[in-house]
Amino acid sequence: MQSSGHHRTGQLAGTRSGHRAKSRTRRIVIGGGALAVAGAATVAVSLASASQYSGSAAGAEHAVFVQGNELDGNAIHVFARGDDGALSPSGTYATGGKGGDQVDAPTDSLASQGSLVYDDTSGMLLAVNAGSNTVTSFRVEGRKLTDRKVVGSGGEFPASVAVYGNVAYVMNAGGEGSIQGFKITGRGLKPLTGSHRSLGLDNESIPLFSSSPGEIEFTPDGRNLVVTTKSNNTVEVFPMRRNGLPAVAEPVINNSAGGVPFAISFDRTGKRMLVAEAEKSTVTTYKVRRDGKLKVVQEPLANGQETLCWLERAGDYFYGGNTGNSVVTGYRMDRDGRLSLTNEVGIATPPSANSQGVIDLAVTEDEKFVYVQNAVSGTVDGFRVEANGSLTKVTTAEGLPAFAESGMEGIAAV
């Protein structure tokens, strides 16, 4: 279970008008259910990616960034992306920190979504270094990364990042868990005084994958900051002030409608929040109230697959990564906000023996392509989004750090 490449735009200070708008076989026990996770093979082909919120200026060079999460020295692997979605290697950049691996992680070392984030407002790429408790910022110049800055994450085992306006928040998964805010400046990330909040967890410095929080995310209007916890089965919300600080000392705790809440996504209006739940591979739709309380607007929808953890939007479609059986599920949201599967079997594209360990996924800004990380295979598959929501494979990239002692975590694009 893991993370995805995101970016957020908007304005936090002064106005709310902006919109920012992841080889071995192991038995995993989550929420009491035993799920077989197949591990196999290495594979070939070519790659591409981005997040549901990724953006790039007209005429800019398109690139895809994949976080290697290497334990001896984390690195960002850069790919040039063609208009047809095909990618070619375009360099590797050390983050100046170390990757991490959570205890008993089955396929995804960070067990989160959002560990690599591109912010098109600042033109910065943000990466967590879970093994050294730091966060790295790069300035993106086409397909090159420059001006590397490294800062402490404000906690242990950083695993996810969220951005709104000129503020970034890091979710630290180790120990008691915490969130730490930063101001995004021309000189990198600067800690935001008064922003640190505890999540009240009881983890070791390197957490057990099933007890760590899954993702941190801003609501599209920037009024709330949301964190999912897995073993606690809660969705925790921090109402936010206009100055980028939490308005509360402790989060508003909401019981999750489905077991083991993990990834967070929002519909195109920004009014509905979708949460992927790993225990029974379900998605629940909520409304986030301004006071941080959640209202269920659609009960958990099961997809019939195994261990749904990641979820990204492409227009009115959503795509979820099921790591238990290495398939991608497609969802459609109608005009009334009702979510359904794009087909009866809950699989948007045929599974591949050479694409094992599906984890994080991402969507290009034009919503034409979806890219899926295959942790066990060390590859990323690229798919074209068809009119009916099905996915057609167009490319695969090989040679990325495959999951063993650890593996790649996080993907973003410009």
XYZ file of N, CA and C in Angstrom, residues 7-10 19-20 118-124 163 165-166:
48
model
N -0.272 17.257 -6.943
C 0.092 18.656 -6.796
C -1.161 19.421 -6.473
N -1.006 20.538 -5.831
C -2.153 21.313 -5.396
C -1.895 22.762 -5.737
N -2.907 23.465 -6.191
C -2.748 24.891 -6.404
C -3.798 25.619 -5.604
N -3.624 26.929 -5.425
C -4.621 27.691 -4.694
C -3.950 28.756 -3.863
N -7.853 26.881 -6.122
C -8.148 25.446 -6.045
C -6.919 24.664 -6.469
N -6.387 23.806 -5.632
C -5.170 23.084 -5.949
C -5.472 21.944 -6.887
N 4.230 17.239 -7.086
C 4.623 18.386 -7.897
C 3.609 19.498 -7.669
N 4.123 20.699 -7.386
C 3.281 21.872 -7.185
C 3.526 22.838 -8.329
N 2.524 23.025 -9.210
C 2.755 23.843 -10.395
C 2.751 25.339 -10.101
N 2.236 25.746 -8.950
C 2.276 27.162 -8.600
C 3.708 27.624 -8.345
N 4.438 26.850 -7.567
C 5.826 27.198 -7.254
C 6.817 26.571 -8.226
N 6.354 25.574 -8.998
C 7.261 24.850 -9.879
C 8.218 23.959 -9.124
N 7.789 23.486 -7.948
C 8.657 22.658 -7.115
C 8.161 21.218 -7.050
N -0.215 19.943 -0.525
C 0.082 21.355 -0.796
C -1.198 22.103 -1.107
N -1.896 26.340 -1.987
C -1.329 27.679 -2.049
C 0.166 27.643 -1.806
N 0.643 28.453 -0.877
C 2.072 28.497 -0.583
C 2.411 27.745 0.695
